[in-house]
Structure formats: C-alpha cells, structure tokens
C-alpha cells in the first residue's frame, strides 16, 4: 500500500511539472470562408472583361451602355453577371456589357459572323452603347442650341392623338379639314325673294336655287356582338381584368401593356400548353369587337403567317405570331414577349439628344433586314414608327410589329391619311401611286429620331407636312405633281405651293403662295455639328455616311428612294 501511494504521488508530480499538451486537432473538411463581396465582384468583372476582350477584337475597350427589354426567340442571352431588370430600370444610364444581336450568318463558321460575311451579317461591333458618350452629348446639345427650327421631342410624342384626328379624315377620304360629318339628305330651298310676286317685273332669267345640306355625326362601326356584356366597353375595347384566365385557362393575364386604335395588349403567362411552355410569358393583342377591326385583325393574322413561313429561322426581325383564339367576342393574337418600344428607349437613354451612333447603326441594320423580308413577300407595313418597333430585354434585338395597317403591295388605293402623319411619305399626301418604298421613307424618319431625339417633320397637317418636306428636300418635280391625284390641292398652275396658314389676328386659315426651289435647311445642315464641336475622323466619316443614308431614304420621288437591298450594302451599315 505504501509503495502504491508513493507511485501515485510521483506520477502526479510529473504531470504538474510537464508543460500542457496542445489540444487534439480534428482533420475536418470545412469550407473556406468566402472572399469579401467586393473582391468577388472584382474577380467576376475581370473575367467578364477578359471574355469580352477576346471576342470584341479591337473594340474590346469600348464600354457598353445597354438597358432592359423582353426577348424574342433570337434574343441574346445576358452575361452571367447581368444585373436584374429592376436594377437597370432604377439607373437609366447604368453600364451593362452585352453582345450584339445574333443575326444571320452568326452560327456558320468560326468567329462572330463566320468566315464569309453576307448582307445579313451585322456590321456593328460586339457591343454598342445606347447612351451617347460625353463628346456626342456635347455635340447634340450644341445642335439643339444652334437649331433654328422648333422641333418636337420624339420622347414625348403620342402618335395616337394624331392618329385619331387623321382617322376621321381617312373615313371621308378627302384632303380638307372638315368636321366629322356626312351628308344624309339634300333639299332645294327657294329664298323669299324668289317666290311668285304678282307685282314683280317679268324676268326671264333662271332663278338660282340654294341647296340645303343636312348633316349628322358619323356612327361608330357596328359591333360584332349584338349584345354587349361586360367584356367590352362602349368603344368595343376589351375590359381587362388582371388575373383573368383566357383561352380556357391556357393563359393568365398579369399586366396591361396599353391600348391603341385597333386593340389593347396584355402580358400573360402560360399556365398550361405544349411541353415546356408552362410559365412562359407572351403578349396578347385583343382586337376591338367591331366588325371593321375584326376584319383588319384577320388580315393581320394572314400577313403575319405569310411572313413567318418566309422566315422560318426568325432572322429577319419581324415579330412572331404564335397562335390565335377567340375570347368573349374578341379576336386574340398571341405574340412572343418583347419589352419596350424604341420611343421608350429614346426617352430613357437619349431624351432630346438621341442615341449613340453605334446603337442607331445596329437598329438600322435590323430594320433593313425586316424591310428586305417585306419586299420579298410584296407587303407594305404602312405604319412604321418607333412605337411599332419593340426591343428585347437587353436592347440589342429589335422586332418590327403591329402589322394592322399592312397590305399586299397591289392594294394601293389612294388615301391621303395612310401611315401616322410624321412618318407619312409624300406620295401618300399628294395622292401619287405608292408602293413598298413608302416604308423606306418612314424608316428614314425613324432613324433621324433615334439619332437626334427630335421629330424630323413635325407637321400639324398634311399641308404643313408638304411644306416641311420641301424645306428639307427642295421642290417636288413637276411630273410628280401633275400625276398626283391631289396635286392641284397643294400647287397652283405655276407650281407655287398653296400654304394654309393661320392668320395671327383673325385666327382663321388663309392661303399663301410659297415658292420653294432649293432646301431651306437640308439634312447635312441639320445633322452636322457646329464649328465649335470637333469630331474625330472616324466619327465624321460615320456621320457623313449616316446623312447620306437618310437623304436616300427620304428622296421625294419614291422611284429614286433607296431599296432595302441597297441600304444593307450602304457604307453606314457596312461600317
């Protein structure tokens, strides 16, 4: 016992004297703590810039400012670090790097456009900026201060207001501005002095009788449904209910996109359909339930199907019609989902100063591709304007939409109110035989707006439009005036223009004869920067090419106007 006690005591003494042993280490595979958020973002930014530099060639150092929109089937997928739409919307000039639209030829060969470029291959760099850079911004503001014309902002213009006014005139198919009335009966009325008088001196002269014209308001077109239920308002527009299911529960409406002259448009989500469609977003155009509107809707469906068959690979930038159905007396057209229109793009990224030239070139190229398909199918769009051109979520791909006014080129009955007024070609106003060249004029007006942020020809009437056209392009040729159905309405026998102006004192319309031979202020004078602004050689070359393209798009004689094929080969588009 004594021995064991001594042994225990010595053991305890040794433990007290020896240093403490380190704790036992467990070899566990714990995840490394993530780097700080700033470092992670910087690393991702560096990787993205490296990728962009690899594919953008010499333009790899160009920053790209692009913004949001919904994507067609050919839409470009955003980079992995693309910010959310809400983030971009909250910052109108936020910078987002995104590739250019996947136009024809991209999938062939190696590189961006393959080994051989065709007319359908994009001439623009891998990225483009929507907002103008600092120098371009100064140039645009200098042009505004130097501009002698009172111009209208393209961002704030609402074409529906002018369209409603012109629609009244279109119904009568006349040029003068009369009230929206129609003659329903005529009766001859003799004045009191013309009545028989037994004391009157015999007069063999024929009595002049006055015609009394009784007029009444035009009635709205007949509704298709004999009994209107809550599905439509008094004008035949569908009354949208958010959350409502359409087409037997296939679609569910979750937002309204607006209302035009022919229909209102909603955004909906597919609840059930073909494999993989559930959750997909679509745009549904709900046509007004009026007989004329219904016929126009059926015609639009026919034209869209024809264009779709002619462009099976979706390379020509025409909006895709997916299917149609009837809902409570309304014809409904289902389209691919897209985002804002070009007027909204200008308002957000270039209000009053316009967009970056690279963006204008990219959009112009895609518009001419759309025009080439229309020309191939012998179709006139007849209402091209920024409002009818939609872009995808990344603002790189556009689609020409709203073909409610489109027709076959052979259907060219003279009407002075075809196309929205600011984009109306001169042959329409003058009553001159027209063809698909009228759309090239509208594209010229649209491209001018995209670059300047201003309306090119803000005429308040057809008469005023003709005056502004001559101030920009010079006098119409005599042959065109003589052949035009309404030529004598605008010009006298000596070729003077009959300008209808408002008297400043009496506020009544008076006609003044105006002699115009040469342009008062042509396209070059409008678009060239003032002498105080110096452009680089490549910028000057691009601007001069753009001016030349607009001049060719807006030739007064439609026979001399540039064609889509020629436009695709133009130096401005080819770079």
Tab-separated table of N, CA and C in Angstrom, residues 340-488:
chain	number	residue	atom	x	y	z
A	340	UNK	N	-39.850	47.100	-74.217
A	340	UNK	CA	-40.258	48.452	-74.572
A	340	UNK	C	-40.083	48.723	-76.061
A	341	UNK	N	-40.763	49.757	-76.539
A	341	UNK	CA	-40.598	50.160	-77.933
A	341	UNK	C	-39.488	51.205	-78.043
A	342	UNK	N	-39.131	51.541	-79.277
A	342	UNK	CA	-37.988	52.438	-79.475
A	342	UNK	C	-38.261	53.857	-78.985
A	343	UNK	N	-39.519	54.268	-78.937
A	343	UNK	CA	-39.783	55.602	-78.378
A	343	UNK	C	-39.440	55.628	-76.895
A	344	UNK	N	-39.757	54.538	-76.204
A	344	UNK	CA	-39.415	54.445	-74.785
A	344	UNK	C	-37.906	54.352	-74.596
A	345	UNK	N	-37.213	53.680	-75.520
A	345	UNK	CA	-35.754	53.599	-75.450
A	345	UNK	C	-35.138	54.985	-75.579
A	346	UNK	N	-35.630	55.763	-76.540
A	346	UNK	CA	-35.125	57.127	-76.719
A	346	UNK	C	-35.423	57.976	-75.492
A	347	UNK	N	-36.611	57.806	-74.943
A	347	UNK	CA	-36.988	58.600	-73.763
A	347	UNK	C	-36.086	58.281	-72.581
A	348	UNK	N	-35.703	57.020	-72.436
A	348	UNK	CA	-34.900	56.622	-71.282
A	348	UNK	C	-33.414	56.903	-71.474
A	349	UNK	N	-32.899	56.709	-72.687
A	349	UNK	CA	-31.446	56.788	-72.879
A	349	UNK	C	-30.986	57.978	-73.721
A	350	UNK	N	-31.909	58.681	-74.355
A	350	UNK	CA	-31.470	59.796	-75.195
A	350	UNK	C	-32.523	60.872	-75.345
A	351	UNK	N	-33.198	61.210	-74.277
A	351	UNK	CA	-34.268	62.223	-74.347
A	351	UNK	C	-33.719	63.549	-74.857
A	352	UNK	N	-34.242	64.014	-75.973
A	352	UNK	CA	-33.900	65.294	-76.608
A	352	UNK	C	-32.511	65.330	-77.240
A	353	UNK	N	-31.698	64.286	-77.059
A	353	UNK	CA	-30.365	64.286	-77.680
A	353	UNK	C	-30.110	63.044	-78.534
A	354	UNK	N	-30.950	62.030	-78.401
A	354	UNK	CA	-30.795	60.852	-79.246
A	354	UNK	C	-29.853	59.804	-78.681
A	355	UNK	N	-29.712	58.717	-79.451
A	355	UNK	CA	-28.912	57.571	-79.030
A	355	UNK	C	-27.527	57.592	-79.650
A	356	UNK	N	-26.681	56.746	-79.119
A	356	UNK	CA	-25.327	56.576	-79.634
A	356	UNK	C	-25.373	56.093	-81.079
A	357	UNK	N	-24.421	56.548	-81.903
A	357	UNK	CA	-24.408	56.188	-83.324
A	357	UNK	C	-24.287	54.682	-83.537
A	358	UNK	N	-23.552	53.985	-82.670
A	358	UNK	CA	-23.419	52.530	-82.824
A	358	UNK	C	-24.765	51.836	-82.627
A	359	UNK	N	-25.566	52.327	-81.700
A	359	UNK	CA	-26.898	51.768	-81.485
A	359	UNK	C	-27.793	52.050	-82.684
A	360	UNK	N	-27.703	53.259	-83.227
A	360	UNK	CA	-28.502	53.619	-84.401
A	360	UNK	C	-28.140	52.716	-85.579
A	361	UNK	N	-26.844	52.441	-85.747
A	361	UNK	CA	-26.414	51.577	-86.847
A	361	UNK	C	-26.949	50.149	-86.662
A	362	UNK	N	-26.868	49.644	-85.451
A	362	UNK	CA	-27.351	48.282	-85.190
A	362	UNK	C	-28.851	48.182	-85.442
A	363	UNK	N	-29.603	49.166	-84.968
A	363	UNK	CA	-31.052	49.154	-85.172
A	363	UNK	C	-31.397	49.327	-86.652
A	364	UNK	N	-30.660	50.212	-87.343
A	364	UNK	CA	-30.919	50.432	-88.772
A	364	UNK	C	-30.710	49.147	-89.562
A	365	UNK	N	-29.644	48.432	-89.246
A	365	UNK	CA	-29.354	47.193	-89.957
A	365	UNK	C	-30.486	46.186	-89.797
A	366	UNK	N	-30.997	46.057	-88.583
A	366	UNK	CA	-32.074	45.099	-88.338
A	366	UNK	C	-33.378	45.541	-89.001
A	367	UNK	N	-33.627	46.844	-89.051
A	367	UNK	CA	-34.826	47.335	-89.731
A	367	UNK	C	-34.776	47.060	-91.228
A	368	UNK	N	-33.609	47.213	-91.817
A	368	UNK	CA	-33.486	46.946	-93.253
A	368	UNK	C	-33.603	45.451	-93.549
A	369	UNK	N	-33.197	44.611	-92.614
A	369	UNK	CA	-33.424	43.174	-92.781
A	369	UNK	C	-34.926	42.874	-92.769
A	370	UNK	N	-35.648	43.525	-91.862
A	370	UNK	CA	-37.101	43.356	-91.829
A	370	UNK	C	-37.728	43.849	-93.126
A	371	UNK	N	-37.222	44.972	-93.628
A	371	UNK	CA	-37.752	45.517	-94.872
A	371	UNK	C	-37.469	44.600	-96.055
A	372	UNK	N	-36.321	43.931	-96.027
A	372	UNK	CA	-36.000	43.013	-97.119
A	372	UNK	C	-36.984	41.851	-97.174
A	373	UNK	N	-37.448	41.399	-96.001
A	373	UNK	CA	-38.435	40.321	-95.968
A	373	UNK	C	-39.786	40.824	-96.463
A	374	UNK	N	-40.181	42.028	-96.034
A	374	UNK	CA	-41.437	42.591	-96.504
A	374	UNK	C	-41.425	42.766	-98.019
A	375	UNK	N	-40.301	43.259	-98.546
A	375	UNK	CA	-40.198	43.452	-100.002
A	375	UNK	C	-40.256	42.120	-100.720
A	376	UNK	N	-39.610	41.106	-100.169
A	376	UNK	CA	-39.629	39.775	-100.776
A	376	UNK	C	-41.049	39.217	-100.841
A	377	UNK	N	-41.837	39.491	-99.801
A	377	UNK	CA	-43.221	38.994	-99.747
A	377	UNK	C	-44.216	39.971	-100.363
A	378	UNK	N	-43.702	41.070	-100.922
A	378	UNK	CA	-44.545	42.069	-101.597
A	378	UNK	C	-45.590	42.661	-100.641
A	379	UNK	N	-45.131	42.987	-99.424
A	379	UNK	CA	-46.019	43.515	-98.389
A	379	UNK	C	-45.566	44.910	-97.966
A	380	UNK	N	-46.521	45.795	-97.785
A	380	UNK	CA	-46.256	47.122	-97.240
A	380	UNK	C	-46.699	47.151	-95.777
A	381	UNK	N	-45.825	47.583	-94.892
A	381	UNK	CA	-46.193	47.692	-93.482
A	381	UNK	C	-47.154	48.852	-93.274
A	382	UNK	N	-46.820	50.007	-93.837
A	382	UNK	CA	-47.691	51.193	-93.858
A	382	UNK	C	-47.940	51.829	-92.488
A	383	UNK	N	-47.107	51.547	-91.509
A	383	UNK	CA	-47.203	52.282	-90.234
A	383	UNK	C	-45.922	52.113	-89.418
A	384	UNK	N	-44.777	52.257	-90.063
A	384	UNK	CA	-43.502	52.129	-89.360
A	384	UNK	C	-43.206	53.425	-88.613
A	385	UNK	N	-42.927	53.277	-87.326
A	385	UNK	CA	-42.579	54.388	-86.443
A	385	UNK	C	-41.969	53.780	-85.187
A	386	UNK	N	-41.273	54.556	-84.358
A	386	UNK	CA	-40.623	53.989	-83.165
A	386	UNK	C	-41.580	53.225	-82.255
A	387	UNK	N	-42.841	53.622	-82.213
A	387	UNK	CA	-43.812	52.954	-81.341
A	387	UNK	C	-44.097	51.521	-81.780
A	388	UNK	N	-43.898	51.222	-83.063
A	388	UNK	CA	-44.200	49.898	-83.602
A	388	UNK	C	-42.946	49.055	-83.800
A	389	UNK	N	-41.891	49.396	-83.080
A	389	UNK	CA	-40.644	48.635	-83.122
A	389	UNK	C	-40.263	48.296	-81.685
A	390	UNK	N	-40.287	47.022	-81.342
A	390	UNK	CA	-40.004	46.579	-79.977
A	390	UNK	C	-38.605	45.999	-79.885
A	391	UNK	N	-38.011	46.086	-78.699
A	391	UNK	CA	-36.673	45.537	-78.478
A	391	UNK	C	-36.731	44.470	-77.392
A	392	UNK	N	-35.697	43.645	-77.348
A	392	UNK	CA	-35.639	42.583	-76.343
A	392	UNK	C	-35.138	43.141	-75.016
A	393	UNK	N	-35.001	42.279	-74.040
A	393	UNK	CA	-34.649	42.706	-72.689
A	393	UNK	C	-33.285	43.381	-72.622
A	394	UNK	N	-32.373	42.990	-73.514
A	394	UNK	CA	-31.020	43.557	-73.481
A	394	UNK	C	-30.849	44.757	-74.412
A	395	UNK	N	-31.912	45.142	-75.116
A	395	UNK	CA	-31.888	46.273	-76.051
A	395	UNK	C	-30.986	46.032	-77.251
A	396	UNK	N	-30.708	44.794	-77.586
A	396	UNK	CA	-29.823	44.524	-78.717
A	396	UNK	C	-30.554	43.992	-79.936
A	397	UNK	N	-31.733	43.430	-79.741
A	397	UNK	CA	-32.510	42.847	-80.840
A	397	UNK	C	-33.839	43.573	-80.941
A	398	UNK	N	-34.198	44.006	-82.142
A	398	UNK	CA	-35.497	44.637	-82.328
A	398	UNK	C	-36.373	43.785	-83.235
A	399	UNK	N	-37.670	43.987	-83.122
A	399	UNK	CA	-38.650	43.315	-83.968
A	399	UNK	C	-39.672	44.350	-84.444
A	400	UNK	N	-39.939	44.353	-85.736
A	400	UNK	CA	-40.972	45.202	-86.308
A	400	UNK	C	-42.330	44.562	-86.026
A	401	UNK	N	-43.248	45.313	-85.435
A	401	UNK	CA	-44.529	44.738	-85.017
A	401	UNK	C	-45.694	45.584	-85.509
A	402	UNK	N	-46.898	45.248	-85.045
A	402	UNK	CA	-48.139	45.952	-85.349
A	402	UNK	C	-48.357	46.089	-86.853
A	403	UNK	N	-48.738	44.994	-87.487
A	403	UNK	CA	-48.996	44.991	-88.920
A	403	UNK	C	-50.491	45.133	-89.218
A	404	UNK	N	-51.208	45.829	-88.338
A	404	UNK	CA	-52.640	46.026	-88.530
A	404	UNK	C	-52.979	46.852	-89.755
A	405	UNK	N	-52.038	47.699	-90.215
A	405	UNK	CA	-52.265	48.511	-91.410
A	405	UNK	C	-51.603	47.917	-92.644
A	406	UNK	N	-50.921	46.783	-92.486
A	406	UNK	CA	-50.166	46.187	-93.593
A	406	UNK	C	-51.103	45.657	-94.670
A	407	UNK	N	-50.575	45.573	-95.883
A	407	UNK	CA	-51.367	45.062	-97.001
A	407	UNK	C	-50.433	44.587	-98.099
A	408	UNK	N	-50.991	43.871	-99.050
A	408	UNK	CA	-50.236	43.482	-100.237
A	408	UNK	C	-49.944	44.735	-101.052
A	409	UNK	N	-48.806	44.737	-101.729
A	409	UNK	CA	-48.393	45.920	-102.484
A	409	UNK	C	-49.382	46.277	-103.587
A	410	UNK	N	-50.169	45.303	-104.024
A	410	UNK	CA	-51.154	45.576	-105.076
A	410	UNK	C	-52.361	46.332	-104.538
A	411	UNK	N	-52.558	46.313	-103.220
A	411	UNK	CA	-53.691	47.010	-102.608
A	411	UNK	C	-53.269	48.427	-102.242
A	412	UNK	N	-53.183	49.283	-103.243
A	412	UNK	CA	-52.662	50.630	-103.006
A	412	UNK	C	-53.653	51.695	-103.445
A	413	UNK	N	-54.877	51.581	-102.945
A	413	UNK	CA	-55.885	52.602	-103.214
A	413	UNK	C	-55.427	53.934	-102.630
A	414	UNK	N	-55.646	55.013	-103.375
A	414	UNK	CA	-55.206	56.335	-102.938
A	414	UNK	C	-55.978	56.774	-101.697
A	415	UNK	N	-55.260	57.080	-100.655
A	415	UNK	CA	-55.835	57.624	-99.425
A	415	UNK	C	-54.786	58.521	-98.780
A	416	UNK	N	-55.118	59.772	-98.496
A	416	UNK	CA	-54.110	60.727	-98.007
A	416	UNK	C	-53.750	60.597	-96.540
A	417	UNK	N	-54.352	59.628	-95.835
A	417	UNK	CA	-54.095	59.521	-94.400
A	417	UNK	C	-53.532	58.167	-93.999
A	418	UNK	N	-52.955	57.463	-94.939
A	418	UNK	CA	-52.271	56.220	-94.612
A	418	UNK	C	-50.961	56.548	-93.901
A	419	UNK	N	-50.583	55.763	-92.907
A	419	UNK	CA	-49.364	55.948	-92.104
A	419	UNK	C	-49.545	57.131	-91.144
A	420	UNK	N	-48.986	57.034	-89.955
A	420	UNK	CA	-49.024	58.140	-88.994
A	420	UNK	C	-48.363	59.374	-89.606
A	421	UNK	N	-48.919	60.547	-89.322
A	421	UNK	CA	-48.578	61.754	-90.072
A	421	UNK	C	-47.080	62.067	-90.139
A	422	UNK	N	-46.381	62.018	-89.018
A	422	UNK	CA	-44.967	62.413	-89.014
A	422	UNK	C	-44.092	61.456	-89.838
A	423	UNK	N	-44.632	60.279	-90.161
A	423	UNK	CA	-43.856	59.264	-90.880
A	423	UNK	C	-44.473	58.971	-92.249
A	424	UNK	N	-45.379	59.845	-92.670
A	424	UNK	CA	-46.148	59.675	-93.908
A	424	UNK	C	-45.332	60.159	-95.096
A	425	UNK	N	-45.146	59.283	-96.076
A	425	UNK	CA	-44.361	59.609	-97.266
A	425	UNK	C	-45.098	60.636	-98.130
A	426	UNK	N	-44.367	61.439	-98.900
A	426	UNK	CA	-45.017	62.486	-99.710
A	426	UNK	C	-46.002	61.947	-100.737
A	427	UNK	N	-45.732	60.760	-101.294
A	427	UNK	CA	-46.649	60.217	-102.294
A	427	UNK	C	-48.024	59.921	-101.706
A	428	UNK	N	-48.081	59.605	-100.405
A	428	UNK	CA	-49.363	59.354	-99.752
A	428	UNK	C	-50.165	60.655	-99.674
A	429	UNK	N	-49.513	61.721	-99.243
A	429	UNK	CA	-50.194	63.001	-99.068
A	429	UNK	C	-50.664	63.562	-100.407
A	430	UNK	N	-49.821	63.459	-101.431
A	430	UNK	CA	-50.150	64.039	-102.738
A	430	UNK	C	-51.117	63.183	-103.540
A	431	UNK	N	-51.347	61.953	-103.126
A	431	UNK	CA	-52.205	61.077	-103.911
A	431	UNK	C	-51.488	60.527	-105.135
A	432	UNK	N	-50.203	60.266	-104.991
A	432	UNK	CA	-49.373	59.726	-106.073
A	432	UNK	C	-49.312	58.201	-105.898
A	433	UNK	N	-49.295	57.435	-106.988
A	433	UNK	CA	-49.231	55.965	-106.839
A	433	UNK	C	-48.084	55.545	-105.931
A	434	UNK	N	-48.371	54.705	-104.951
A	434	UNK	CA	-47.362	54.321	-103.976
A	434	UNK	C	-47.113	52.822	-104.003
A	435	UNK	N	-45.982	52.437	-103.399
A	435	UNK	CA	-45.546	51.039	-103.356
A	435	UNK	C	-44.755	50.838	-102.063
A	436	UNK	N	-44.071	49.703	-101.869
A	436	UNK	CA	-43.331	49.487	-100.612
A	436	UNK	C	-42.277	50.539	-100.285
A	437	UNK	N	-41.940	51.416	-101.232
A	437	UNK	CA	-40.976	52.483	-100.944
A	437	UNK	C	-41.477	53.423	-99.858
A	438	UNK	N	-42.784	53.438	-99.603
A	438	UNK	CA	-43.311	54.315	-98.553
A	438	UNK	C	-42.757	53.940	-97.187
A	439	UNK	N	-42.434	52.649	-96.991
A	439	UNK	CA	-41.876	52.208	-95.704
A	439	UNK	C	-40.435	52.690	-95.523
A	440	UNK	N	-39.700	52.835	-96.628
A	440	UNK	CA	-38.321	53.327	-96.511
A	440	UNK	C	-38.315	54.779	-96.049
A	441	UNK	N	-39.300	55.559	-96.499
A	441	UNK	CA	-39.425	56.939	-96.011
A	441	UNK	C	-39.649	56.936	-94.495
A	442	UNK	N	-40.553	56.077	-94.030
A	442	UNK	CA	-40.857	56.010	-92.594
A	442	UNK	C	-39.632	55.603	-91.784
A	443	UNK	N	-38.825	54.682	-92.330
A	443	UNK	CA	-37.601	54.271	-91.633
A	443	UNK	C	-36.617	55.436	-91.554
A	444	UNK	N	-36.525	56.233	-92.619
A	444	UNK	CA	-35.654	57.411	-92.586
A	444	UNK	C	-36.065	58.367	-91.477
A	445	UNK	N	-37.375	58.608	-91.333
A	445	UNK	CA	-37.872	59.480	-90.257
A	445	UNK	C	-37.560	58.883	-88.890
A	446	UNK	N	-37.692	57.567	-88.780
A	446	UNK	CA	-37.442	56.884	-87.503
A	446	UNK	C	-35.970	56.952	-87.112
A	447	UNK	N	-35.069	56.705	-88.059
A	447	UNK	CA	-33.637	56.741	-87.765
A	447	UNK	C	-33.199	58.152	-87.373
A	448	UNK	N	-33.774	59.154	-88.012
A	448	UNK	CA	-33.478	60.537	-87.642
A	448	UNK	C	-33.836	60.780	-86.170
A	449	UNK	N	-35.004	60.274	-85.761
A	449	UNK	CA	-35.425	60.422	-84.362
A	449	UNK	C	-34.486	59.713	-83.411
A	450	UNK	N	-34.060	58.501	-83.786
A	450	UNK	CA	-33.190	57.740	-82.901
A	450	UNK	C	-31.883	58.489	-82.654
A	451	UNK	N	-31.351	59.137	-83.680
A	451	UNK	CA	-30.059	59.807	-83.536
A	451	UNK	C	-30.169	61.192	-82.891
A	452	UNK	N	-31.266	61.913	-83.164
A	452	UNK	CA	-31.375	63.286	-82.670
A	452	UNK	C	-32.285	63.429	-81.459
A	453	UNK	N	-33.215	62.478	-81.262
A	453	UNK	CA	-34.193	62.622	-80.205
A	453	UNK	C	-35.307	63.590	-80.558
A	454	UNK	N	-35.371	64.029	-81.836
A	454	UNK	CA	-36.369	65.002	-82.291
A	454	UNK	C	-37.147	64.445	-83.480
A	455	UNK	N	-38.380	64.935	-83.656
A	455	UNK	CA	-39.194	64.578	-84.812
A	455	UNK	C	-38.623	65.279	-86.047
A	456	UNK	N	-38.455	64.553	-87.143
A	456	UNK	CA	-37.850	65.139	-88.339
A	456	UNK	C	-38.791	66.145	-89.005
A	457	UNK	N	-40.049	65.783	-89.185
A	457	UNK	CA	-41.024	66.647	-89.859
A	457	UNK	C	-42.291	66.744	-89.011
A	458	UNK	N	-42.336	67.666	-88.052
A	458	UNK	CA	-43.490	67.757	-87.145
A	458	UNK	C	-44.627	68.597	-87.714
A	459	UNK	N	-45.182	68.181	-88.841
A	459	UNK	CA	-46.265	68.931	-89.457
A	459	UNK	C	-47.575	68.744	-88.722
A	460	UNK	N	-48.356	69.827	-88.572
A	460	UNK	CA	-49.636	69.728	-87.864
A	460	UNK	C	-50.786	69.397	-88.810
A	461	UNK	N	-50.497	69.277	-90.116
A	461	UNK	CA	-51.497	68.874	-91.097
A	461	UNK	C	-50.751	68.349	-92.320
A	462	UNK	N	-51.479	67.741	-93.244
A	462	UNK	CA	-50.843	67.282	-94.478
A	462	UNK	C	-50.242	68.447	-95.251
A	463	UNK	N	-50.943	69.580	-95.276
A	463	UNK	CA	-50.438	70.761	-95.967
A	463	UNK	C	-49.108	71.211	-95.367
A	464	UNK	N	-49.055	71.258	-94.056
A	464	UNK	CA	-47.827	71.672	-93.375
A	464	UNK	C	-46.709	70.651	-93.589
A	465	UNK	N	-47.063	69.367	-93.660
A	465	UNK	CA	-46.066	68.327	-93.920
A	465	UNK	C	-45.385	68.544	-95.263
A	466	UNK	N	-46.172	68.875	-96.300
A	466	UNK	CA	-45.600	69.105	-97.631
A	466	UNK	C	-44.642	70.288	-97.594
A	467	UNK	N	-45.003	71.331	-96.883
A	467	UNK	CA	-44.124	72.497	-96.752
A	467	UNK	C	-42.809	72.114	-96.087
A	468	UNK	N	-42.867	71.365	-94.987
A	468	UNK	CA	-41.650	70.957	-94.281
A	468	UNK	C	-40.796	70.030	-95.138
A	469	UNK	N	-41.435	69.179	-95.930
A	469	UNK	CA	-40.686	68.294	-96.823
A	469	UNK	C	-39.866	69.097	-97.827
A	470	UNK	N	-40.464	70.140	-98.389
A	470	UNK	CA	-39.745	70.949	-99.374
A	470	UNK	C	-38.659	71.793	-98.715
A	471	UNK	N	-38.891	72.235	-97.495
A	471	UNK	CA	-37.846	72.982	-96.785
A	471	UNK	C	-36.642	72.094	-96.498
A	472	UNK	N	-36.872	70.777	-96.382
A	472	UNK	CA	-35.785	69.830	-96.140
A	472	UNK	C	-35.157	69.311	-97.425
A	473	UNK	N	-35.996	69.043	-98.447
A	473	UNK	CA	-35.524	68.338	-99.647
A	473	UNK	C	-35.588	69.158	-100.932
A	474	UNK	N	-36.222	70.330	-100.902
A	474	UNK	CA	-36.374	71.105	-102.127
A	474	UNK	C	-37.708	70.839	-102.792
A	475	UNK	N	-37.882	71.381	-104.001
A	475	UNK	CA	-39.168	71.334	-104.695
A	475	UNK	C	-39.449	69.949	-105.278
A	476	UNK	N	-40.735	69.593	-105.313
A	476	UNK	CA	-41.161	68.372	-105.996
A	476	UNK	C	-41.003	68.572	-107.503
A	477	UNK	N	-40.713	67.472	-108.212
A	477	UNK	CA	-40.629	67.603	-109.664
A	477	UNK	C	-42.033	67.747	-110.254
A	478	UNK	N	-42.109	68.468	-111.358
A	478	UNK	CA	-43.397	68.801	-111.977
A	478	UNK	C	-44.163	67.561	-112.394
A	479	UNK	N	-43.468	66.551	-112.868
A	479	UNK	CA	-44.121	65.320	-113.314
A	479	UNK	C	-44.870	64.649	-112.160
A	480	UNK	N	-44.264	64.634	-110.983
A	480	UNK	CA	-44.899	64.010	-109.830
A	480	UNK	C	-46.143	64.794	-109.413
A	481	UNK	N	-46.070	66.125	-109.460
A	481	UNK	CA	-47.210	66.958	-109.070
A	481	UNK	C	-48.375	66.741	-110.023
A	482	UNK	N	-48.079	66.692	-111.329
A	482	UNK	CA	-49.142	66.531	-112.322
A	482	UNK	C	-49.801	65.162	-112.240
A	483	UNK	N	-49.039	64.151	-111.905
A	483	UNK	CA	-49.585	62.794	-111.849
A	483	UNK	C	-50.313	62.533	-110.536
A	484	UNK	N	-50.059	63.358	-109.524
A	484	UNK	CA	-50.669	63.156	-108.203
A	484	UNK	C	-52.143	63.549	-108.232
A	485	UNK	N	-52.956	62.759	-107.595
A	485	UNK	CA	-54.399	62.993	-107.584
A	485	UNK	C	-54.757	64.287	-106.868
A	486	UNK	N	-53.981	64.633	-105.838
A	486	UNK	CA	-54.254	65.847	-105.073
A	486	UNK	C	-53.241	66.955	-105.364
A	487	UNK	N	-52.559	66.857	-106.495
A	487	UNK	CA	-51.528	67.838	-106.822
A	487	UNK	C	-52.059	69.252	-106.854
A	488	UNK	N	-53.264	69.462	-107.440
A	488	UNK	CA	-53.826	70.805	-107.552
A	488	UNK	C	-54.288	71.348	-106.192
